[in-house]
Coordinates of N, CA and C in Angstrom, one line a residue:
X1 N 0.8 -1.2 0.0 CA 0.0 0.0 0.0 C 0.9 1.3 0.0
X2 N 1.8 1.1 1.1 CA 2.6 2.4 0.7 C 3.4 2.8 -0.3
X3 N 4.1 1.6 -0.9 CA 4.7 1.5 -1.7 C 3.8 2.0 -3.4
X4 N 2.7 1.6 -3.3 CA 1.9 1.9 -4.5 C 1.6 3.6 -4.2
X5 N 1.4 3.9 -2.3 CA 0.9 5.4 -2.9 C 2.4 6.2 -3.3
X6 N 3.6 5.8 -3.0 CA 4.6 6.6 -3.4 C 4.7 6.9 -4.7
X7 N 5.0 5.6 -5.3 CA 5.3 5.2 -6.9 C 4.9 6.5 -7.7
X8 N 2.9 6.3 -7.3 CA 2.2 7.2 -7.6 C 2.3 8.5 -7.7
X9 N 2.6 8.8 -6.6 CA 3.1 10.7 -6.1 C 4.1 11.0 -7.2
X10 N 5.3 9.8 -7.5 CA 6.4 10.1 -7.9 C 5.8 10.2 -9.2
X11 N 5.3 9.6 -10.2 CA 4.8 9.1 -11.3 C 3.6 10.5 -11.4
X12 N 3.0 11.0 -11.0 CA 2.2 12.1 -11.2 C 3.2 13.5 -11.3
X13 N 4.0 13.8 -10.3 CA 4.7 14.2 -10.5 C 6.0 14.7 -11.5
X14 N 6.4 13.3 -12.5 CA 6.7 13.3 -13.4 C 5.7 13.6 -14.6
X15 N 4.6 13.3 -14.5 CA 3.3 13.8 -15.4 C 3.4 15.2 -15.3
X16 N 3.1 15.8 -14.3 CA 2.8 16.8 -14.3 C 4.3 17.7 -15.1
X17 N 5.5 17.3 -14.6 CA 6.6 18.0 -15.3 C 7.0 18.1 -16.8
X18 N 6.3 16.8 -17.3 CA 6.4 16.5 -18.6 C 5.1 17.4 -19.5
X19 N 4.3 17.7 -18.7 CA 3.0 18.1 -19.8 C 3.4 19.7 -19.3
X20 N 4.1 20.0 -18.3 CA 4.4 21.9 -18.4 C 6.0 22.2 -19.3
X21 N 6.3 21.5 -19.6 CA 7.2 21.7 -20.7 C 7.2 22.3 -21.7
X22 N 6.2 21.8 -22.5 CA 6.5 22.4 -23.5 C 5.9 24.2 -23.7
X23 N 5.3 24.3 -22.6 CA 4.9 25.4 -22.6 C 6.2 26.8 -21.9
X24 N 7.7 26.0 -21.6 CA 8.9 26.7 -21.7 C 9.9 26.3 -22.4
X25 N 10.6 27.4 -22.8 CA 11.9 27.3 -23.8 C 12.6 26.1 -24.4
X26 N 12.5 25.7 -25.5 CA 13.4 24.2 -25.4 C 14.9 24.1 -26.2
X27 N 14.7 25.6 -27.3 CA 15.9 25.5 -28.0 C 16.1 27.3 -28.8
X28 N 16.9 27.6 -28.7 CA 17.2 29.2 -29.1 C 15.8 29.9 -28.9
X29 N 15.3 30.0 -27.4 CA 14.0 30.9 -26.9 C 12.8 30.1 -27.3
X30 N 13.1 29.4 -28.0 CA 11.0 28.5 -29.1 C 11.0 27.9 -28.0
X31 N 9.8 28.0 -27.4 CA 9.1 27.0 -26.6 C 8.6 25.9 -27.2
X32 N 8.4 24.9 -26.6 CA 7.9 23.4 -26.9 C 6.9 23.2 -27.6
X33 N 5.7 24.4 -27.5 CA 4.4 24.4 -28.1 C 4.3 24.4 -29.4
X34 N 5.5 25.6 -29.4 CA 5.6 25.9 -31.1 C 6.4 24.7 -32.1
X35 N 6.5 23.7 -31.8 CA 6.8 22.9 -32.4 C 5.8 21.7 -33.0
X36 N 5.8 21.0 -34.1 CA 4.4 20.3 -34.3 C 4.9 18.8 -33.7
X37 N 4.1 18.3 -34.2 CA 4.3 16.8 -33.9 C 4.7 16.1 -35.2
X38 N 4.2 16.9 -36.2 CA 4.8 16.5 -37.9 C 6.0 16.3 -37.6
X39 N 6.4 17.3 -37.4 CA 8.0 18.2 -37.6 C 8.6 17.1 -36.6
X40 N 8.4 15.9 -35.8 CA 9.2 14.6 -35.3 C 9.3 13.7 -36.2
X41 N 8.6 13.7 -37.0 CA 8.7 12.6 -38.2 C 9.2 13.1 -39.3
X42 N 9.2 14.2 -40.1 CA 9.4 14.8 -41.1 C 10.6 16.6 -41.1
X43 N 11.2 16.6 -39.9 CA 12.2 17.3 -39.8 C 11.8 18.8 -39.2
X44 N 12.5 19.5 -38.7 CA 11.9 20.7 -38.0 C 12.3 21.8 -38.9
X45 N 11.1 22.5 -39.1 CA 10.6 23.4 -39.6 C 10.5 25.0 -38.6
X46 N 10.6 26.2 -39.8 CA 10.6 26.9 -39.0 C 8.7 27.7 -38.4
X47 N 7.8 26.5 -39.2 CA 6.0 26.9 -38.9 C 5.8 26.6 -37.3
X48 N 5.4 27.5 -36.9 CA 4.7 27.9 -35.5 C 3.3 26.8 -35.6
X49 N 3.3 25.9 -34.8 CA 2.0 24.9 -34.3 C 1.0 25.6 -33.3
X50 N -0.7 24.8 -33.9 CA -1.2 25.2 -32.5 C -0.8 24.4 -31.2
X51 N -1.7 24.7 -30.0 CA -1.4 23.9 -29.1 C -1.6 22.2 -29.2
X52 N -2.7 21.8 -29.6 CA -3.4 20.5 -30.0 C -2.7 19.7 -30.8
X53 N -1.8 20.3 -31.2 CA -1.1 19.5 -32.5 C 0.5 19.8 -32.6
X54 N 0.7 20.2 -30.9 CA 2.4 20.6 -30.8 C 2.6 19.4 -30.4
X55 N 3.6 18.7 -29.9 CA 4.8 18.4 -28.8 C 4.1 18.1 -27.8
X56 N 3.0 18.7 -27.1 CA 2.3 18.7 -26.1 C 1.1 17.7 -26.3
X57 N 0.6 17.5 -27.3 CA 0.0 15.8 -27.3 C 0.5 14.8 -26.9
X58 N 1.2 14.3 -27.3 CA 2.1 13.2 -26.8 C 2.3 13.3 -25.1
X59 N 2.6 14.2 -24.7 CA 2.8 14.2 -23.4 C 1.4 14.5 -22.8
X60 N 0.2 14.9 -22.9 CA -1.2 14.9 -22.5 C -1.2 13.4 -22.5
X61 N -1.2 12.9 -23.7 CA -1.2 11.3 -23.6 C -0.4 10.3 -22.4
X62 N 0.5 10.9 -22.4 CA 1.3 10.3 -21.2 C 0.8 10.4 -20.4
X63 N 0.6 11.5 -19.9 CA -0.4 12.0 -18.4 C -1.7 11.5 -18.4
X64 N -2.7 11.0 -19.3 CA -3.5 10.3 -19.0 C -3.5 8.7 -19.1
X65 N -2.2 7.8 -19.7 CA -1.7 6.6 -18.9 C -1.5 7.0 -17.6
X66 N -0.6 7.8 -17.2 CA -0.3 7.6 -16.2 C -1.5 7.8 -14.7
X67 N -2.4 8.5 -15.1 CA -3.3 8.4 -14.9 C -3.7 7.6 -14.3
X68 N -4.2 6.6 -15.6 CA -5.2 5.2 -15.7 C -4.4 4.7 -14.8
X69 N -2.8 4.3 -15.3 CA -2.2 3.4 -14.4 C -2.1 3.6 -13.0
X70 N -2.3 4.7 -12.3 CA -2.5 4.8 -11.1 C -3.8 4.1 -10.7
X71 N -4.7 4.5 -11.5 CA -6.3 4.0 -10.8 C -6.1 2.7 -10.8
X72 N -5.5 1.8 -11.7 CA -5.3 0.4 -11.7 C -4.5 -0.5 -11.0
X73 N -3.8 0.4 -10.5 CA -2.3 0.1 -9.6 C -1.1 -0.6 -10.9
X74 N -1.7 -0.1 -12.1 CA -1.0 -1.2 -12.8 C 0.9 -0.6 -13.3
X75 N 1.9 -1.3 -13.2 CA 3.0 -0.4 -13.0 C 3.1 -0.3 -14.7
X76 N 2.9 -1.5 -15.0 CA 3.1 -1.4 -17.1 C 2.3 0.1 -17.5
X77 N 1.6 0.4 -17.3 CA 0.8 1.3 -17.9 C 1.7 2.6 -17.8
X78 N 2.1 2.7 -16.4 CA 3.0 3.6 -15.8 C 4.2 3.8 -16.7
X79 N 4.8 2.5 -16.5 CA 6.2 2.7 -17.7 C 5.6 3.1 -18.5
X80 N 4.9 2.4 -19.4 CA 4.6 3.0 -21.1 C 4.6 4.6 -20.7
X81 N 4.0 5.4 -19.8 CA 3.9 6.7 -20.3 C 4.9 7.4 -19.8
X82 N 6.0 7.1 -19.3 CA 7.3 7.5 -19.3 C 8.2 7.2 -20.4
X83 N 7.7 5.8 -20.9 CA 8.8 5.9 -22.0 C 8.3 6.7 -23.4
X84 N 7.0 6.3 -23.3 CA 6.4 7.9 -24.7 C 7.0 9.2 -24.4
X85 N 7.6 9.7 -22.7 CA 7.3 10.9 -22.7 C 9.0 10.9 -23.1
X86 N 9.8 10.5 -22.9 CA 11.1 10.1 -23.2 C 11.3 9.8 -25.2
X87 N 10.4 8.7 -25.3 CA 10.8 9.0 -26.5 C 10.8 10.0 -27.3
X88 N 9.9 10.6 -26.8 CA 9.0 12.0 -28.0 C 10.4 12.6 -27.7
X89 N 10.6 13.0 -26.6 CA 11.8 13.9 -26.4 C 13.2 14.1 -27.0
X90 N 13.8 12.4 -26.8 CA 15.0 12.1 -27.7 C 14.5 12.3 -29.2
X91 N 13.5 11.9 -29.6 CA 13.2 11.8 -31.5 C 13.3 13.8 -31.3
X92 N 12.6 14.5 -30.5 CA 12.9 15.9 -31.2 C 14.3 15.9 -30.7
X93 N 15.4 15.9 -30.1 CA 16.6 16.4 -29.8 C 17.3 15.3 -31.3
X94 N 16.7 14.3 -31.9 CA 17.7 14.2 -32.4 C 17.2 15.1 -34.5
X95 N 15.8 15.1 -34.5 CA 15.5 16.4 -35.1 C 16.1 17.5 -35.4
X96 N 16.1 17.9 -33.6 CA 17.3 19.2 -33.7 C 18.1 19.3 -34.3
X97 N 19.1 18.4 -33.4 CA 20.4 18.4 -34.0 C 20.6 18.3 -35.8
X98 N 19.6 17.2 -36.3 CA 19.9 17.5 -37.5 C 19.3 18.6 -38.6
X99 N 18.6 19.4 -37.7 CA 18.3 21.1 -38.5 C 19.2 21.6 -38.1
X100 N 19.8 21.6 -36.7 CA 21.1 22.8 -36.8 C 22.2 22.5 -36.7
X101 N 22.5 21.4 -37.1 CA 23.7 20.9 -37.2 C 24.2 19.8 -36.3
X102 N 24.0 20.3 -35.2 CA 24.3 19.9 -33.5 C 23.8 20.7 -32.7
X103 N 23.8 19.7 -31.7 CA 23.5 20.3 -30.6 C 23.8 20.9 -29.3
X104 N 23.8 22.2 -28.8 CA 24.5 22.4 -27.6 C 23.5 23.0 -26.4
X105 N 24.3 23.2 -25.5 CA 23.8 23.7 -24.0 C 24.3 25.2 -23.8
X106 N 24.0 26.5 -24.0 CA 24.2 27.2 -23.6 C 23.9 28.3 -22.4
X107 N 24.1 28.9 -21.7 CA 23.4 29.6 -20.9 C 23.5 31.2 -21.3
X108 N 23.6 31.4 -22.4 CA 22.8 33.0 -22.9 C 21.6 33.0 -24.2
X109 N 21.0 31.9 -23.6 CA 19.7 31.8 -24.2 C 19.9 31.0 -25.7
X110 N 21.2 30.2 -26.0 CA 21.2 29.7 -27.2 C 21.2 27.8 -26.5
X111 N 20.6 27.3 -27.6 CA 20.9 25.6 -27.5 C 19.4 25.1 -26.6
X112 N 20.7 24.0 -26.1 CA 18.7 23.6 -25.7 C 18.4 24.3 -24.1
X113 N 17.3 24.2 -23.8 CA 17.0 25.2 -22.8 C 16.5 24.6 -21.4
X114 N 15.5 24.8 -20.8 CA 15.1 24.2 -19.5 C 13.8 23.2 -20.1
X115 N 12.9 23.4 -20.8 CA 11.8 23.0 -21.2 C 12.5 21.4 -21.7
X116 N 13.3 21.0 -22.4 CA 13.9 19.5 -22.4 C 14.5 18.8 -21.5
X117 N 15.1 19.6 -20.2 CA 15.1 19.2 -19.2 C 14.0 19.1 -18.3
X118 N 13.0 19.7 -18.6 CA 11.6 19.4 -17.6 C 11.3 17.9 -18.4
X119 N 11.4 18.2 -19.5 CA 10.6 17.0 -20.3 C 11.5 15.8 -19.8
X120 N 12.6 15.4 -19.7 CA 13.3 14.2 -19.8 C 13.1 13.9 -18.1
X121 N 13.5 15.0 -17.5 CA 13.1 14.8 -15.5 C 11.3 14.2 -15.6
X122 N 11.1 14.6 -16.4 CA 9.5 14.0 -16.2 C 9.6 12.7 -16.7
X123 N 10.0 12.1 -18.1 CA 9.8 10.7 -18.1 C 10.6 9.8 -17.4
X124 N 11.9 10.4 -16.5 CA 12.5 9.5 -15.5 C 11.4 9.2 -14.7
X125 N 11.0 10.4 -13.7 CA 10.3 10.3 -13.1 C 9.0 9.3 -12.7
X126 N 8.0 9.6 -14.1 CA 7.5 8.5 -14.3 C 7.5 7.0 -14.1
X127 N 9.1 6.6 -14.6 CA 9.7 5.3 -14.8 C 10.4 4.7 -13.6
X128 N 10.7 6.1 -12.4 CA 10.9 5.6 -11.2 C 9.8 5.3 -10.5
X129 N 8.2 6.1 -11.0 CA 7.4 5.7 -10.1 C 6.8 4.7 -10.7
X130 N 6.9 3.8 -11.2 CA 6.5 2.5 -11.9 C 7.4 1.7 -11.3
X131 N 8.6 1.9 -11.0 CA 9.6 0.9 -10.0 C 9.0 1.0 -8.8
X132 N 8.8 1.5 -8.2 CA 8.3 2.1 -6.6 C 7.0 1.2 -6.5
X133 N 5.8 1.4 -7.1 CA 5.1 0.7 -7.4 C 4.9 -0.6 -7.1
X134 N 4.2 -1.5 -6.0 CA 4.3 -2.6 -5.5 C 3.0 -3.4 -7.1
X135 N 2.2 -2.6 -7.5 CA 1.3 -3.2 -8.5 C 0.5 -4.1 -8.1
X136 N -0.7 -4.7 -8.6 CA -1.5 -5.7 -8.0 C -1.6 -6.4 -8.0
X137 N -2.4 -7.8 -6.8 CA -1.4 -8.9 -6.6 C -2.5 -9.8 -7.8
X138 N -1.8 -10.7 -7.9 CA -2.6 -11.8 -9.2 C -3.4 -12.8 -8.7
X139 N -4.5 -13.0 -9.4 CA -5.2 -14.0 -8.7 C -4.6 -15.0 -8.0
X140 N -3.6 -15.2 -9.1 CA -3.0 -16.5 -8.2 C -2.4 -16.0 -6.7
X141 N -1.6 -15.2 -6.3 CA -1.3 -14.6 -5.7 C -2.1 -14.8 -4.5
X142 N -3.5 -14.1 -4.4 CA -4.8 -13.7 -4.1 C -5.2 -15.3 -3.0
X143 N -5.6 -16.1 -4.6 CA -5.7 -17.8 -3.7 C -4.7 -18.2 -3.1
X144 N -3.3 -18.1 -3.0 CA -2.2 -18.7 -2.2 C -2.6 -18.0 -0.9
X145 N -2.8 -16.7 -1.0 CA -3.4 -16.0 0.2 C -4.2 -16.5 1.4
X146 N -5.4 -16.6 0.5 CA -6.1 -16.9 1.1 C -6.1 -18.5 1.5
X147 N -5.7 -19.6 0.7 CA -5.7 -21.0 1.5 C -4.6 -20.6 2.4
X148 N -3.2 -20.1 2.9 CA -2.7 -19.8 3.8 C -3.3 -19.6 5.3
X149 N -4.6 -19.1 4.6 CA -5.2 -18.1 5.9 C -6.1 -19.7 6.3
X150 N -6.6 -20.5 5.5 CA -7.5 -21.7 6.2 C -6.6 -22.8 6.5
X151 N -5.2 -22.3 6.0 CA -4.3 -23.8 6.8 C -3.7 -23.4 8.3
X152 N -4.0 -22.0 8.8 CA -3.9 -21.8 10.2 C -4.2 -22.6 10.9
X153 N -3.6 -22.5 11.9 CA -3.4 -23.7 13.0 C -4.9 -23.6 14.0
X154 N -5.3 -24.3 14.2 CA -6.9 -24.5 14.7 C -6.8 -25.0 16.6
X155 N -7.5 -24.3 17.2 CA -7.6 -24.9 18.6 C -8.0 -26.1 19.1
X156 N -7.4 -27.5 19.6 CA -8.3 -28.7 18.7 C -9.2 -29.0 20.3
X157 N -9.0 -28.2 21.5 CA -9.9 -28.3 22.2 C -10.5 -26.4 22.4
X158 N -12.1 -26.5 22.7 CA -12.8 -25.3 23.2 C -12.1 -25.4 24.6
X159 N -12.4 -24.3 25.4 CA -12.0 -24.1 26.4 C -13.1 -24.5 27.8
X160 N -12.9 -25.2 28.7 CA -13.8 -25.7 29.2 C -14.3 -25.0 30.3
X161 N -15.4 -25.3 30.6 CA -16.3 -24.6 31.3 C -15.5 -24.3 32.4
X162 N -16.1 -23.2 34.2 CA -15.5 -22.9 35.1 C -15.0 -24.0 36.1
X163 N -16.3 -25.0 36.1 CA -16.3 -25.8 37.0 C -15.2 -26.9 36.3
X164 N -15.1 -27.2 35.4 CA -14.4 -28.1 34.9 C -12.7 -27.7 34.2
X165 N -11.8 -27.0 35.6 CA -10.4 -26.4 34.9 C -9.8 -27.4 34.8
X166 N -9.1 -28.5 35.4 CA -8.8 -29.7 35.5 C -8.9 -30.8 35.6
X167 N -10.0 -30.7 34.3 CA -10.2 -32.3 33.4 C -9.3 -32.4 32.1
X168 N -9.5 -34.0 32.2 CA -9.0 -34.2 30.6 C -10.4 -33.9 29.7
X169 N -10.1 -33.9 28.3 CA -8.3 -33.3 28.3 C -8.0 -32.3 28.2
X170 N -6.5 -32.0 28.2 CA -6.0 -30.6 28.6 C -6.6 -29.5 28.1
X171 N -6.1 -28.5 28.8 CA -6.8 -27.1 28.2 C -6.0 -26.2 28.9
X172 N -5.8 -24.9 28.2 CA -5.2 -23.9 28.1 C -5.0 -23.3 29.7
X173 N -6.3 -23.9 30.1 CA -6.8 -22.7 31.7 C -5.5 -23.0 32.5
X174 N -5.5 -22.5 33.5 CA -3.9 -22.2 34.6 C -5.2 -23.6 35.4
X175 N -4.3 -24.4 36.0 CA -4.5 -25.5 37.1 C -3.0 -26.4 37.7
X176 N -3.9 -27.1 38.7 CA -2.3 -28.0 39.2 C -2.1 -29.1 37.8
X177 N -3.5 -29.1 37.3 CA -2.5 -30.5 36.0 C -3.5 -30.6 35.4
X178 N -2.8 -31.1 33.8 CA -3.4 -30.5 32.9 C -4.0 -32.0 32.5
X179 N -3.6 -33.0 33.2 CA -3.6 -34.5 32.7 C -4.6 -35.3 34.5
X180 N -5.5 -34.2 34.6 CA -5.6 -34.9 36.5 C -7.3 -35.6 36.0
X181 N -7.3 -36.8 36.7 CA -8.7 -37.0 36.3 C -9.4 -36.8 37.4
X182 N -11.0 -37.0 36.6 CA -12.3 -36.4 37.6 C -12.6 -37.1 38.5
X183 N -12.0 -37.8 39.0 CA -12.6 -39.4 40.0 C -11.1 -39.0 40.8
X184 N -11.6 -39.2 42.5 CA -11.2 -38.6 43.6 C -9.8 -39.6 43.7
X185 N -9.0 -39.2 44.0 CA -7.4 -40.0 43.8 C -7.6 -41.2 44.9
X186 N -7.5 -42.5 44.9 CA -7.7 -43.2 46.0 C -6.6 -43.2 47.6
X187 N -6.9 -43.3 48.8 CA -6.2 -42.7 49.4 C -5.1 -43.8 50.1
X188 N -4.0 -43.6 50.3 CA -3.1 -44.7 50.7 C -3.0 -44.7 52.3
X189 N -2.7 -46.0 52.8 CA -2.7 -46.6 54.4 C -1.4 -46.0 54.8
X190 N -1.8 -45.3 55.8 CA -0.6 -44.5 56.4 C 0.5 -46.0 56.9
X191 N 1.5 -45.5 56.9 CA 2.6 -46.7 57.6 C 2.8 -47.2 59.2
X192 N 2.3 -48.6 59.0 CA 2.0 -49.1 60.9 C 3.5 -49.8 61.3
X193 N 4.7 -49.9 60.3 CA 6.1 -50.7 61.0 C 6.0 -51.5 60.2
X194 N 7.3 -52.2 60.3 CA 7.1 -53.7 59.4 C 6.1 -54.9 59.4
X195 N 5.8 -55.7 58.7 CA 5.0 -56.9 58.5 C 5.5 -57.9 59.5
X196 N 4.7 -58.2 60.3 CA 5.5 -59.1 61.3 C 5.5 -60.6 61.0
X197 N 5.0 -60.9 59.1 CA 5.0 -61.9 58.9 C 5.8 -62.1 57.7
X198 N 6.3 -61.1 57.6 CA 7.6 -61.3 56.3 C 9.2 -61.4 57.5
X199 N 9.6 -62.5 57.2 CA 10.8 -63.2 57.6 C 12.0 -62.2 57.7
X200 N 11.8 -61.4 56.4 CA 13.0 -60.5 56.7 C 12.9 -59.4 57.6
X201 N 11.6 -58.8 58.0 CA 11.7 -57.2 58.9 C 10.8 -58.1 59.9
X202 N 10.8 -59.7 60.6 CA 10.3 -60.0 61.7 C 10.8 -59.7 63.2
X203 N 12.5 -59.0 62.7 CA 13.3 -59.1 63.9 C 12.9 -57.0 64.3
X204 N 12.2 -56.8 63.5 CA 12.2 -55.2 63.5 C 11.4 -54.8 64.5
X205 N 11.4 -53.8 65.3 CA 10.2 -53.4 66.6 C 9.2 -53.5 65.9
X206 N 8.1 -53.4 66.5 CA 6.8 -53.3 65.9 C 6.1 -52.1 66.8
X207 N 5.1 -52.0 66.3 CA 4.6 -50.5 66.4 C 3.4 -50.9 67.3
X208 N 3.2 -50.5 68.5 CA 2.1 -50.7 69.1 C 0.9 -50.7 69.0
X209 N 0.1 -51.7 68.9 CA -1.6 -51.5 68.1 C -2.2 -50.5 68.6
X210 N -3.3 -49.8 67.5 CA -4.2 -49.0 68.6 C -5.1 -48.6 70.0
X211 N -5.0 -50.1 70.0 CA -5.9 -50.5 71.9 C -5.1 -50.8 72.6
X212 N -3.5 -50.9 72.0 CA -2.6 -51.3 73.1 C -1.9 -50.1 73.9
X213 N -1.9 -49.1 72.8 CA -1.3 -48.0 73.1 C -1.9 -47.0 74.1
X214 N -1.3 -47.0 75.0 CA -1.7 -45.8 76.8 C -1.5 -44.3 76.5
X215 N -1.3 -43.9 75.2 CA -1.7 -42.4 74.9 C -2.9 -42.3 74.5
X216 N -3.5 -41.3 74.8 CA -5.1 -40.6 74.2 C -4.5 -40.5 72.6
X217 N -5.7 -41.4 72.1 CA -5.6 -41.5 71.0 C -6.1 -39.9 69.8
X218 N -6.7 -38.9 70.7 CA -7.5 -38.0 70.8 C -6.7 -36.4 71.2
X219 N -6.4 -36.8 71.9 CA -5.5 -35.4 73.1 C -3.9 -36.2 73.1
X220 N -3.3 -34.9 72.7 CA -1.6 -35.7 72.7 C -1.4 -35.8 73.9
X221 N -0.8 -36.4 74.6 CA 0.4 -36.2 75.8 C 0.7 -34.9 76.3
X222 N 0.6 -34.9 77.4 CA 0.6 -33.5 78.4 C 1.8 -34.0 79.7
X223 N 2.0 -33.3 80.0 CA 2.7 -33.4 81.4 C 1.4 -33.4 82.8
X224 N 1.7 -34.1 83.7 CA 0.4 -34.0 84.4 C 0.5 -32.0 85.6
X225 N -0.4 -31.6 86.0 CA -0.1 -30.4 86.8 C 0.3 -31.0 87.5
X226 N 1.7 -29.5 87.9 CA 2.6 -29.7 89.6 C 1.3 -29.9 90.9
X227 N 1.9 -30.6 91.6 CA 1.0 -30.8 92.7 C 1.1 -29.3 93.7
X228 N 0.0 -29.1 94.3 CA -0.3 -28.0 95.0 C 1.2 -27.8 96.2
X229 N 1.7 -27.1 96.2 CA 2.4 -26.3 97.1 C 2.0 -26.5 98.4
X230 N 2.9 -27.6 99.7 CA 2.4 -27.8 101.0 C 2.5 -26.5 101.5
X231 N 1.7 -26.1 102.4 CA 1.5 -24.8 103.5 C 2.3 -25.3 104.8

């Protein structure tokens, strides 16, 4: 997206410099207008053209490719009207040169002037904003897109209800375990001493049965109260 609105900016921009050209200087004071469009094909003459039928057609034409090709995002359209506006330009410089001999650059108003440097900065211009230009994507393009988007990775459980954080199977919620089942853990026999019928731990103490034992099974062991203080 950004890349297409630059291209654009750049590419209108070059439009716009290419179609004000010819309306300044391009060779000993003649502006661009006054030149025909014949006169590219058939040699430059010294007949004054109207506007419609100068130099300045060809680059109107450019400027409305470049146009289109904006509205289309399309960058081909773009090039083409940079390279028309380029061409037209070299076919009149090389015109020139063969009405006056050659060609030069001078700066006391003789040779070629600023109006063919507007024109050629304009069809670069153009041709850079056709590079810049990201263009639109192709169908094909489009479908790789979009199955991309349905081979995303899928959640293969919902998330389970409040009362249920720590069932199988797992789920995302914070718990002690993500693998704990719903049926109450069974509870193990606290340890009473060795087996007094396995041979090897028969020589071992044994642990006093519960009815044998003279502690309150209930209340720990206390010290009994000091006896009262004789008077």
């Amino acid at each position: 997206m950004i890349r297409n609105l630059l291209g654009s900016l750049v590419a209108l921009a070059g439009a716009a410099s290419a179609v004000l050209s010819p309306f300044r200087e391009w060779y000993d004071g003649r502006v661009g207008r006054d030149y025909r469009v014949r006169d590219l094909f058939e040699g430059i003459t010294a007949t004054e053209s109207g506007v419609l039928v100068s130099i300045l057609l060809p680059f109107l034409a450019a400027t409305l490719l470049v146009v289109v090709g904006v509205v289309l995002r399309s960058r081909l359209v773009v090039a083409l009207a940079g390279l028309v506006v380029l061409a037209f330009t070299i076919l009149w410089m090389v015109r020139q040169g063969q009405a006056s001999g050659s060609l030069v650059v001078g700066g006391d108003g003789a040779g070629l002037q600023v109006g063919v440097a507007n024109a050629l900065a304009g069809g670069l211009l153009i041709l850079i904003g056709a590079l810049l230009m990201r263009g639109r994507r192709s169908r094909r393009e489009e479908w790789k897109r979009g199955r991309g988007r349905e081979r995303e990775p899928v959640e293969p459980y919902a998330a389970p209800a409040a009362d249920q954080v720590d069932t199988w199977p797992p789920t995302q919620e914070p718990g002690m375990s993500v693998q704990q089942s719903p049926w109450p853990e069974p509870e193990v026999d606290p340890y009473t001493g060795p087996d007094p019928r396995d041979p090897r731990t028969r020589s071992y103490p044994q642990a006093p049965h519960p009815e044998d034992d003279p502690r309150d099974p209930v209340h720990p062991p206390h010290r009994p109260p000091p006896p009262p203080p004789q008077g």
